[in-house]
mmCIF file of C-alpha atoms in Angstrom:
data_model
loop_
_atom_site.group_PDB
_atom_site.id
_atom_site.type_symbol
_atom_site.label_atom_id
_atom_site.label_comp_id
_atom_site.label_asym_id
_atom_site.label_seq_id
_atom_site.Cartn_x
_atom_site.Cartn_y
_atom_site.Cartn_z
ATOM 1 C CA MET S 21 95.106 158.824 82.405
ATOM 2 C CA LYS S 22 91.893 156.796 82.839
ATOM 3 C CA PRO S 23 91.616 153.614 80.834
ATOM 4 C CA SER S 24 88.616 154.705 78.750
ATOM 5 C CA ARG S 25 90.802 157.909 77.643
ATOM 6 C CA ARG S 26 93.842 155.738 76.705
ATOM 7 C CA ALA S 27 91.534 153.387 74.683
ATOM 8 C CA GLY S 28 90.101 156.572 72.739
ATOM 9 C CA TRP S 29 93.660 157.845 72.084
ATOM 10 C CA VAL S 30 94.924 154.427 70.720
ATOM 11 C CA VAL S 31 91.810 154.213 68.669
ATOM 12 C CA VAL S 32 92.358 157.839 67.065
ATOM 13 C CA LEU S 33 96.172 156.980 66.543
ATOM 14 C CA ALA S 34 95.058 153.851 64.824
ATOM 15 C CA ALA S 35 92.760 155.820 62.602
ATOM 16 C CA VAL S 36 95.578 158.349 61.603
ATOM 17 C CA ALA S 37 97.957 155.606 60.956
ATOM 18 C CA GLY S 38 95.560 153.862 58.817
ATOM 19 C CA ALA S 39 94.724 156.989 56.828
ATOM 20 C CA VAL S 40 98.411 157.686 56.320
ATOM 21 C CA LEU S 41 99.204 154.195 55.135
ATOM 22 C CA GLY S 42 96.210 154.396 52.646
ATOM 23 C CA GLY S 43 97.342 157.642 51.302
ATOM 24 C CA PHE S 44 100.993 156.458 50.758
ATOM 25 C CA VAL S 45 99.555 153.538 48.772
ATOM 26 C CA LEU S 46 97.309 155.715 46.757
ATOM 27 C CA ARG S 47 100.247 158.055 45.840
ATOM 28 C CA ARG S 48 102.412 155.132 44.991
ATOM 29 C CA ARG S 49 99.773 153.765 42.550
ATOM 30 C CA GLY S 50 98.584 156.948 41.000
ATOM 31 C CA ARG S 51 102.151 158.342 40.481
ATOM 32 C CA PRO S 52 102.533 158.856 36.422
ATOM 33 C CA GLY S 53 105.458 157.181 34.677
ATOM 34 C CA PRO S 54 107.307 158.662 31.691
ATOM 35 C CA PRO S 55 104.855 159.951 28.871
ATOM 36 C CA PRO S 56 104.600 157.325 26.171
ATOM 37 C CA ALA S 57 104.876 158.138 22.533
ATOM 38 C CA ALA S 58 101.875 159.294 21.062
ATOM 39 C CA PRO S 59 100.106 156.354 19.132
ATOM 40 C CA ALA S 60 98.429 156.870 15.973
ATOM 41 C CA ALA S 61 94.936 158.190 16.423
ATOM 42 C CA ARG S 62 92.444 155.257 16.321
ATOM 43 C CA SER S 63 88.798 155.218 16.649
ATOM 44 C CA ALA S 64 87.061 153.826 20.003
ATOM 45 C CA GLY S 65 85.037 151.695 17.860
ATOM 46 C CA GLU S 66 87.854 150.120 16.529
ATOM 47 C CA PHE S 67 88.193 148.065 19.871
ATOM 48 C CA GLY S 68 84.434 147.515 20.063
ATOM 49 C CA LEU S 69 84.297 149.784 23.229
ATOM 50 C CA PRO S 70 82.443 153.017 23.768
ATOM 51 C CA ALA S 71 84.342 156.224 23.807
ATOM 52 C CA ALA S 72 83.812 157.151 27.472
ATOM 53 C CA ALA S 73 85.315 154.018 28.879
ATOM 54 C CA SER S 74 88.755 155.148 27.505
ATOM 55 C CA SER S 75 88.752 158.224 29.802
ATOM 56 C CA SER S 76 88.807 156.159 33.240
ATOM 57 C CA ASP S 77 91.372 153.838 34.698
ATOM 58 C CA PRO S 78 89.864 150.862 36.553
ATOM 59 C CA SER S 79 93.176 150.167 38.395
ATOM 60 C CA ARG S 80 92.855 153.146 40.723
ATOM 61 C CA SER S 81 89.241 152.278 41.774
ATOM 62 C CA LEU S 82 90.493 148.972 43.005
ATOM 63 C CA VAL S 83 93.362 150.489 44.830
ATOM 64 C CA ARG S 84 90.934 153.067 46.636
ATOM 65 C CA MET S 85 88.806 150.036 47.837
ATOM 66 C CA ALA S 86 92.050 148.054 49.055
ATOM 67 C CA ALA S 87 93.106 151.214 51.009
ATOM 68 C CA GLY S 88 89.727 151.563 52.692
ATOM 69 C CA ALA S 89 89.445 148.028 53.586
ATOM 70 C CA GLY S 90 93.015 148.184 55.055
ATOM 71 C CA ILE S 91 92.025 151.048 57.261
ATOM 72 C CA VAL S 92 88.940 149.372 58.602
ATOM 73 C CA VAL S 93 90.924 146.167 59.401
ATOM 74 C CA VAL S 94 93.642 148.167 61.233
ATOM 75 C CA LEU S 95 90.859 149.974 63.333
ATOM 76 C CA ALA S 96 89.144 146.613 64.171
ATOM 77 C CA ILE S 97 92.420 145.103 65.203
ATOM 78 C CA PHE S 98 93.357 148.003 67.571
ATOM 79 C CA THR S 99 89.889 148.020 69.074
ATOM 80 C CA VAL S 100 90.083 144.457 69.959
ATOM 81 C CA ILE S 101 93.480 144.755 71.472
ATOM 82 C CA VAL S 102 92.453 147.754 73.646
ATOM 83 C CA THR S 103 89.043 146.244 74.757
ATOM 84 C CA ARG S 104 90.101 142.775 75.299
ATOM 85 C CA PRO S 105 90.192 141.718 79.006
ATOM 86 C CA SER S 106 93.695 140.611 80.389
ATOM 87 C CA GLY S 107 93.773 137.126 82.009
ATOM 88 C CA SER S 108 91.178 134.432 82.082
ATOM 89 C CA GLY S 109 88.605 136.438 84.016
ATOM 90 C CA SER S 110 86.884 139.883 83.579
ATOM 91 C CA ARG S 111 89.115 143.026 84.412
ATOM 92 C CA VAL S 112 87.607 145.230 86.908
ATOM 93 C CA THR S 113 89.269 148.609 87.255
ATOM 94 C CA ALA S 114 88.729 149.933 90.684
ATOM 95 C CA ARG S 115 87.462 153.521 91.127
ATOM 96 C CA PRO S 116 89.925 155.724 92.932
ATOM 97 C CA SER S 117 88.385 157.039 96.307
ATOM 98 C CA PRO S 118 87.375 160.725 96.255
ATOM 99 C CA TYR S 119 88.682 161.009 99.833
ATOM 100 C CA PRO S 120 92.500 161.530 100.470
ATOM 101 C CA ALA S 121 94.124 158.895 102.565
ATOM 102 C CA ALA S 122 93.896 160.790 105.868
ATOM 103 C CA SER S 123 89.995 161.318 105.239
ATOM 104 C CA ARG S 124 89.746 157.623 104.553
ATOM 105 C CA ALA S 125 91.349 156.760 107.628
ATOM 106 C CA LEU S 126 89.078 159.047 109.727
ATOM 107 C CA ILE S 127 86.000 157.767 108.121
ATOM 108 C CA SER S 128 87.255 154.008 108.817
ATOM 109 C CA GLU S 129 87.727 155.009 112.538
ATOM 110 C CA ARG S 130 84.186 156.507 112.647
ATOM 111 C CA LEU S 131 82.645 153.311 111.394
ATOM 112 C CA ARG S 132 84.499 151.165 113.911
ATOM 113 C CA PRO S 133 82.266 150.021 116.764
ATOM 114 C CA LEU S 134 82.847 151.673 119.928
ATOM 115 C CA SER S 135 84.328 149.797 122.868
ATOM 116 C CA LEU S 136 81.755 148.710 125.421
ATOM 117 C CA GLY S 137 83.021 151.315 127.932
ATOM 118 C CA GLU S 138 82.994 154.203 125.176
ATOM 119 C CA CYS S 139 79.294 152.881 124.255
ATOM 120 C CA GLN S 140 78.061 152.901 127.901
ATOM 121 C CA ALA S 141 79.355 156.461 128.191
ATOM 122 C CA ALA S 142 77.721 157.675 125.004
ATOM 123 C CA ILE S 143 74.313 156.077 125.809
ATOM 124 C CA ALA S 144 74.486 157.525 129.435
ATOM 125 C CA ASP S 145 74.839 160.972 127.851
ATOM 126 C CA GLN S 146 71.488 160.460 125.901
ATOM 127 C CA LEU S 147 68.235 161.513 127.443
ATOM 128 C CA ASP S 148 65.999 159.719 124.892
ATOM 129 C CA PRO S 149 66.380 156.055 125.435
ATOM 130 C CA ILE S 150 64.343 155.274 122.205
ATOM 131 C CA GLY S 151 66.760 157.148 120.018
ATOM 132 C CA GLN S 152 69.724 155.775 121.468
ATOM 133 C CA GLN S 153 72.640 154.932 119.063
ATOM 134 C CA ALA S 154 73.739 151.532 118.272
ATOM 135 C CA CYS S 155 77.509 152.403 119.001
ATOM 136 C CA GLY S 156 78.452 151.010 115.638
ATOM 137 C CA TYR S 157 77.183 147.413 116.529
ATOM 138 C CA GLU S 158 74.448 145.604 114.546
ATOM 139 C CA THR S 159 71.069 146.878 115.503
ATOM 140 C CA ALA S 160 69.166 144.170 117.468
ATOM 141 C CA GLY S 161 65.700 143.945 118.772
ATOM 142 C CA LEU S 162 63.685 142.326 121.544
ATOM 143 C CA ASP S 163 62.925 139.087 119.495
ATOM 144 C CA ARG S 164 66.514 138.130 119.207
ATOM 145 C CA LEU S 165 68.241 136.029 121.647
ATOM 146 C CA TYR S 166 71.934 136.260 122.002
ATOM 147 C CA ASP S 167 74.269 133.163 122.487
ATOM 148 C CA GLU S 168 77.528 135.195 123.213
ATOM 149 C CA PRO S 169 79.644 133.637 126.083
ATOM 150 C CA SER S 170 79.869 135.426 129.356
ATOM 151 C CA ALA S 171 82.292 138.410 129.562
ATOM 152 C CA ASP S 172 85.764 137.697 130.921
ATOM 153 C CA PRO S 173 86.729 140.757 133.034
ATOM 154 C CA ALA S 174 90.303 140.167 131.932
ATOM 155 C CA ASP S 175 89.459 140.599 128.277
ATOM 156 C CA PRO S 176 90.840 144.004 127.054
ATOM 157 C CA ARG S 177 87.829 144.524 125.038
ATOM 158 C CA TYR S 178 86.032 145.154 128.350
ATOM 159 C CA ALA S 179 88.637 147.639 129.843
ATOM 160 C CA GLY S 180 87.014 150.737 131.211
ATOM 161 C CA ALA S 181 83.346 149.149 130.897
ATOM 162 C CA ALA S 182 80.832 148.678 133.611
ATOM 163 C CA LEU S 183 80.404 144.888 133.811
ATOM 164 C CA PRO S 184 77.597 143.058 135.831
ATOM 165 C CA THR S 185 78.804 141.534 139.080
ATOM 166 C CA GLY S 186 76.207 141.384 141.901
ATOM 167 C CA LEU S 187 73.321 139.113 140.589
ATOM 168 C CA SER S 188 70.219 138.051 142.767
ATOM 169 C CA THR S 189 67.184 136.040 141.954
ATOM 170 C CA ASP S 190 64.333 137.358 144.148
ATOM 171 C CA GLY S 191 66.820 138.173 146.820
ATOM 172 C CA ARG S 192 68.774 134.734 146.364
ATOM 173 C CA ASN S 193 72.496 134.643 145.291
ATOM 174 C CA CYS S 194 73.168 133.623 141.704
ATOM 175 C CA VAL S 195 73.485 129.752 141.486
ATOM 176 C CA ALA S 196 73.596 127.483 138.408
ATOM 177 C CA GLY S 197 73.436 123.662 138.544
ATOM 178 C CA PRO S 198 71.707 121.304 141.017
ATOM 179 C CA GLY S 199 71.800 123.833 143.960
ATOM 180 C CA ARG S 200 69.630 126.314 141.913
ATOM 181 C CA PRO S 201 66.993 127.904 144.303
ATOM 182 C CA VAL S 202 63.238 126.913 144.315
ATOM 183 C CA LEU S 203 61.247 130.183 144.479
ATOM 184 C CA ASP S 204 57.786 130.598 146.016
ATOM 185 C CA THR S 205 56.689 133.032 143.221
ATOM 186 C CA VAL S 206 55.873 133.062 139.520
ATOM 187 C CA ARG S 207 56.774 136.809 139.528
ATOM 188 C CA PRO S 208 60.246 136.921 140.654
ATOM 189 C CA THR S 209 62.514 140.156 140.732
ATOM 190 C CA LEU S 210 65.971 139.805 139.020
ATOM 191 C CA SER S 211 68.465 142.234 140.046
ATOM 192 C CA ALA S 212 72.118 143.103 139.184
ATOM 193 C CA SER S 213 74.757 145.659 140.122
ATOM 194 C CA PHE S 214 77.488 146.825 137.862
ATOM 195 C CA THR S 215 81.217 147.515 138.498
ATOM 196 C CA ALA S 216 81.938 151.269 139.346
ATOM 197 C CA VAL S 217 83.399 153.300 136.386
ATOM 198 C CA PRO S 218 84.293 157.029 137.036
ATOM 199 C CA GLY S 219 81.830 159.469 135.842
ATOM 200 C CA LEU S 220 79.201 156.846 134.840
ATOM 201 C CA ARG S 221 76.190 157.080 136.874
ATOM 202 C CA ARG S 222 73.459 155.561 134.807
ATOM 203 C CA ILE S 223 73.399 152.450 132.750
ATOM 204 C CA GLY S 224 71.151 150.957 130.317
ATOM 205 C CA SER S 225 70.585 146.903 130.462
ATOM 206 C CA THR S 226 69.027 143.893 128.876
ATOM 207 C CA PHE S 227 67.893 140.896 130.628
ATOM 208 C CA GLN S 228 67.580 137.606 128.944
ATOM 209 C CA ILE S 229 65.713 134.684 130.328
ATOM 210 C CA THR S 230 65.176 131.137 128.926
ATOM 211 C CA GLY S 231 64.757 127.446 130.108
ATOM 212 C CA VAL S 232 67.620 125.556 131.781
ATOM 213 C CA TYR S 233 66.946 122.649 129.420
ATOM 214 C CA GLY S 234 65.792 124.508 126.348
ATOM 215 C CA ARG S 235 63.558 127.178 124.889
ATOM 216 C CA THR S 236 60.232 127.972 126.674
ATOM 217 C CA ALA S 237 57.085 129.860 125.880
ATOM 218 C CA GLU S 238 58.368 132.387 128.340
ATOM 219 C CA ASP S 239 61.621 133.203 126.764
ATOM 220 C CA GLN S 240 62.148 137.093 126.864
ATOM 221 C CA GLN S 241 64.624 139.664 126.341
ATOM 222 C CA LEU S 242 63.822 142.947 127.968
ATOM 223 C CA PRO S 243 65.346 146.133 129.017
ATOM 224 C CA GLY S 244 66.005 146.374 132.723
ATOM 225 C CA ASP S 245 64.879 149.309 135.092
ATOM 226 C CA PRO S 246 67.904 151.419 135.772
ATOM 227 C CA GLY S 247 68.777 152.310 139.481
ATOM 228 C CA ASP S 248 71.350 154.501 140.947
ATOM 229 C CA PRO S 249 74.159 154.035 141.248
ATOM 230 C CA LEU S 250 74.763 151.448 138.436
ATOM 231 C CA THR S 251 71.918 148.896 139.075
ATOM 232 C CA ALA S 252 69.262 147.346 137.052
ATOM 233 C CA THR S 253 66.154 145.231 137.866
ATOM 234 C CA MET S 254 63.580 143.248 136.016
ATOM 235 C CA ASP S 255 60.332 142.508 137.927
ATOM 236 C CA PHE S 256 57.923 139.846 136.549
ATOM 237 C CA ARG S 257 54.985 141.431 138.668
ATOM 238 C CA TRP S 258 54.246 143.829 135.689
ATOM 239 C CA GLY S 259 54.545 141.265 133.159
ATOM 240 C CA LYS S 260 53.619 137.797 132.010
ATOM 241 C CA PRO S 261 54.187 135.319 135.069
ATOM 242 C CA LEU S 262 56.399 132.169 134.752
ATOM 243 C CA ARG S 263 55.195 128.619 134.740
ATOM 244 C CA HIS S 264 54.715 126.335 137.468
ATOM 245 C CA GLY S 265 57.184 123.298 137.404
ATOM 246 C CA GLU S 266 59.563 124.966 135.028
ATOM 247 C CA SER S 267 63.280 125.575 135.606
ATOM 248 C CA TYR S 268 64.767 128.869 134.099
ATOM 249 C CA ARG S 269 68.081 130.475 133.678
ATOM 250 C CA TRP S 270 68.859 134.393 133.294
ATOM 251 C CA ARG S 271 71.523 136.680 132.581
ATOM 252 C CA VAL S 272 72.029 140.418 131.987
ATOM 253 C CA ARG S 273 74.432 142.939 130.201
ATOM 254 C CA GLY S 274 75.188 146.554 130.417
ATOM 255 C CA THR S 275 73.602 147.731 127.136
ATOM 256 C CA PRO S 276 70.038 148.207 126.083
ATOM 257 C CA PRO S 277 68.508 145.561 123.634
ATOM 258 C CA ALA S 278 68.907 147.892 120.661
ATOM 259 C CA VAL S 279 72.784 147.684 120.827
ATOM 260 C CA GLY S 280 74.270 144.388 119.765
ATOM 261 C CA ALA S 281 77.440 144.478 122.026
ATOM 262 C CA ALA S 282 78.541 141.698 124.453
ATOM 263 C CA GLY S 283 79.550 141.945 127.957
ATOM 264 C CA TRP S 284 76.959 139.346 129.477
ATOM 265 C CA SER S 285 77.010 137.989 133.095
ATOM 266 C CA PRO S 286 77.171 134.406 133.914
ATOM 267 C CA TRP S 287 73.968 132.564 133.849
ATOM 268 C CA CYS S 288 71.871 132.277 137.245
ATOM 269 C CA GLU S 289 69.107 129.582 137.489
ATOM 270 C CA PHE S 290 65.980 128.961 139.299
ATOM 271 C CA THR S 291 62.937 126.698 139.569
ATOM 272 C CA ILE S 292 59.241 127.430 139.986
ATOM 273 C CA PRO S 293 57.446 124.803 141.912
ATOM 274 C CA GLU S 294 54.211 123.284 141.205
ATOM 275 C CA SER S 295 52.309 125.562 143.528
ATOM 276 C CA THR S 296 53.273 129.050 144.860
ATOM 277 C CA PRO S 297 51.070 131.374 146.944
ATOM 278 C CA ASP S 298 51.116 134.253 144.274
ATOM 279 C CA ASP S 299 49.423 132.331 141.603
ATOM 280 C CA LEU S 300 46.405 129.843 141.348
ATOM 281 C CA GLY S 301 47.968 127.714 138.636
ATOM 282 C CA LEU S 302 45.036 128.061 136.125
ATOM 283 C CA ASP S 303 45.189 128.569 132.354
ATOM 284 C CA ASP S 304 43.789 131.747 131.302
ATOM 285 C CA ASP S 305 41.491 130.445 128.718
ATOM 286 C CA ARG S 306 40.313 127.213 130.195
ATOM 287 C CA ASP S 307 36.935 126.916 132.271
ATOM 288 C CA TYR S 308 37.297 125.931 136.029
ATOM 289 C CA ARG S 309 34.438 125.095 138.325
ATOM 290 C CA ALA S 310 34.310 126.103 142.086
ATOM 291 C CA VAL S 311 31.810 125.106 144.600
ATOM 292 C CA LEU S 312 30.927 127.265 147.799
ATOM 293 C CA THR S 313 27.672 128.125 149.652
ATOM 294 C CA ALA S 314 25.339 130.808 148.577
ATOM 295 C CA ALA S 315 26.226 132.710 151.572
ATOM 296 C CA GLU S 316 29.907 132.554 150.925
ATOM 297 C CA TRP S 317 29.414 133.715 147.480
ATOM 298 C CA LEU S 318 27.598 136.756 148.544
ATOM 299 C CA LYS S 319 30.238 137.550 151.131
ATOM 300 C CA ILE S 320 32.779 137.512 148.385
ATOM 301 C CA LEU S 321 30.502 140.016 146.409
ATOM 302 C CA ASN S 322 30.200 142.345 149.134
ATOM 303 C CA VAL S 323 34.085 142.828 149.054
ATOM 304 C CA VAL S 324 34.501 142.871 145.244
ATOM 305 C CA PRO S 325 31.871 144.865 143.245
ATOM 306 C CA VAL S 326 29.672 142.761 140.786
ATOM 307 C CA SER S 327 31.062 143.457 137.335
ATOM 308 C CA ALA S 328 30.691 141.495 134.049
ATOM 309 C CA PRO S 329 32.807 138.556 134.800
ATOM 310 C CA TYR S 330 31.309 138.074 138.040
ATOM 311 C CA VAL S 331 27.558 138.303 136.965
ATOM 312 C CA PRO S 332 27.294 134.399 136.833
ATOM 313 C CA ILE S 333 28.086 134.126 140.532
ATOM 314 C CA ASP S 334 25.421 136.904 141.657
ATOM 315 C CA THR S 335 22.908 135.217 139.485
ATOM 316 C CA ALA S 336 23.699 131.647 140.893
ATOM 317 C CA ALA S 337 23.901 132.556 144.426
ATOM 318 C CA LYS S 338 20.626 134.626 144.438
ATOM 319 C CA ALA S 339 18.765 131.748 142.839
ATOM 320 C CA ALA S 340 19.897 129.301 145.751
ATOM 321 C CA THR S 341 16.974 128.122 147.875
ATOM 322 C CA SER S 342 18.882 128.781 151.106
ATOM 323 C CA PRO S 343 22.343 130.468 152.264
ATOM 324 C CA ALA S 344 23.885 126.834 153.001
ATOM 325 C CA THR S 345 22.940 125.672 149.447
ATOM 326 C CA GLN S 346 26.033 124.212 147.570
ATOM 327 C CA VAL S 347 26.287 126.487 144.478
ATOM 328 C CA PRO S 348 28.576 125.535 141.534
ATOM 329 C CA VAL S 349 29.925 128.405 139.458
ATOM 330 C CA THR S 350 31.986 128.107 136.048
ATOM 331 C CA LEU S 351 34.461 130.832 135.124
ATOM 332 C CA THR S 352 37.612 131.096 133.081
ATOM 333 C CA GLY S 353 40.976 130.883 134.718
ATOM 334 C CA ARG S 354 41.450 134.486 133.793
ATOM 335 C CA ALA S 355 38.386 135.439 135.560
ATOM 336 C CA TRP S 356 39.149 133.420 138.713
ATOM 337 C CA PHE S 357 42.657 135.045 138.954
ATOM 338 C CA LEU S 358 41.135 138.483 138.812
ATOM 339 C CA LEU S 359 38.733 137.767 141.683
ATOM 340 C CA VAL S 360 41.255 136.035 143.841
ATOM 341 C CA ASN S 361 43.611 138.838 143.246
ATOM 342 C CA ASP S 362 41.038 141.466 144.127
ATOM 343 C CA LEU S 363 40.272 139.665 147.489
ATOM 344 C CA ALA S 364 44.129 139.561 148.185
ATOM 345 C CA TYR S 365 44.645 143.283 147.276
ATOM 346 C CA GLN S 366 41.668 144.246 149.549
ATOM 347 C CA ALA S 367 42.883 142.105 152.555
ATOM 348 C CA SER S 368 46.355 143.390 152.199
ATOM 349 C CA ASP S 369 45.492 147.066 151.751
ATOM 350 C CA ASN S 370 43.418 147.075 154.687
ATOM 351 C CA ASP S 371 44.998 144.288 156.815
ATOM 352 C CA ASP S 372 41.746 142.612 157.029
ATOM 353 C CA GLN S 373 41.939 138.964 158.052
ATOM 354 C CA ALA S 374 38.283 138.155 157.200
ATOM 355 C CA ILE S 375 38.907 138.978 153.512
ATOM 356 C CA TRP S 376 42.079 136.954 153.802
ATOM 357 C CA LYS S 377 39.868 134.061 154.771
ATOM 358 C CA LEU S 378 37.577 134.438 151.729
ATOM 359 C CA ALA S 379 40.609 134.541 149.362
ATOM 360 C CA ASP S 380 41.760 131.273 151.091
ATOM 361 C CA LEU S 381 38.492 129.537 150.799
ATOM 362 C CA LEU S 382 38.094 130.441 146.961
ATOM 363 C CA SER S 383 41.788 129.405 146.237
ATOM 364 C CA SER S 384 41.299 125.917 147.833
ATOM 365 C CA ALA S 385 37.967 125.519 146.047
ATOM 366 C CA LEU S 386 39.966 126.054 142.732
ATOM 367 C CA GLY S 387 42.698 123.784 143.911
ATOM 368 C CA GLY S 388 45.150 126.608 144.418
ATOM 369 C CA PRO S 389 47.466 127.375 147.399
ATOM 370 C CA ASP S 390 45.814 127.183 150.815
ATOM 371 C CA ARG S 391 47.118 130.606 151.786
ATOM 372 C CA PRO S 392 47.389 132.739 148.613
ATOM 373 C CA THR S 393 49.082 136.247 148.560
ATOM 374 C CA MET S 394 48.942 136.839 144.738
ATOM 375 C CA GLY S 395 52.002 138.981 145.089
ATOM 376 C CA HIS S 396 50.688 141.162 147.900
ATOM 377 C CA PRO S 397 52.183 141.460 151.368
ATOM 378 C CA ARG S 398 50.529 139.178 153.945
ATOM 379 C CA THR S 399 50.579 139.790 157.531
#
């Protein structure tokens, strides 16, 4: 029986007991004794009282009032006893589960996070990467950097899971510490392969990159590009370049960023030197000045069409008094990057050494590498 129903029955029983007790008292007080001898008739006025007062018994009214008060007191006492909390703190009555024991066990099992192996298999079966399930783990995002330790392959939590194993940084083996490689690019390609798992042909991944000596402006956590069989890469050619003179470290795991599972690889480290052939080393929003002859400027504009960012070059070159006149031009770092990149792309695509020389000339005038590639193959 529920506590509220027990309390109600106790109150009802208290009321009945109080009523019976009151009735018993009334019957005892109101029971008539032996009839007295008839007194001599006397007038009411003989005692100085009205005649109507002699017809009522004041003691019976007092008894009724006492009995009613007793009933109220009994009810109050029972109510306090029933509703008083037990112990020093408040009593909280747990509500019974609406599910039977077997159902509760099944629900608990469904809410349990999947193992890493089970999660990878479930994600591989989903065609929509955006709607992928979180496998019962905390839902994460691209802005959260994890600090879990690297996965131990002997840990039973990772039994049957595809763990990252073959790691390379722009074609170099994974190294951490003083022997970390020095790259010749600000746009490296990070790659990983994973241990083979029967039936698993596709894997989602998360790459994490940060500084060797602390956080950097380039810290990222991004999904990798899946490959077959069970490989993943992250290519910085399509994103924000890394910074010259900075040392970075990176690692990878075999689940997408939205799944807060562990299973990380060891850290791999590398350093970007002060100068690389695929970058001028300029800040996008700062202004930089380059000086070439009017003839050299016009040769450059013969390769790259005159668009809005390059109008100042065209105006200054045409205003020169002779082709040999030294003409200074000031543009933002972003504009200079686009111009040299356009020259490198045309030179690489057409295998044109004359255009490569123009790219070399402009890069040197801006304090960049003598033989820039801007990430394009150069023969």
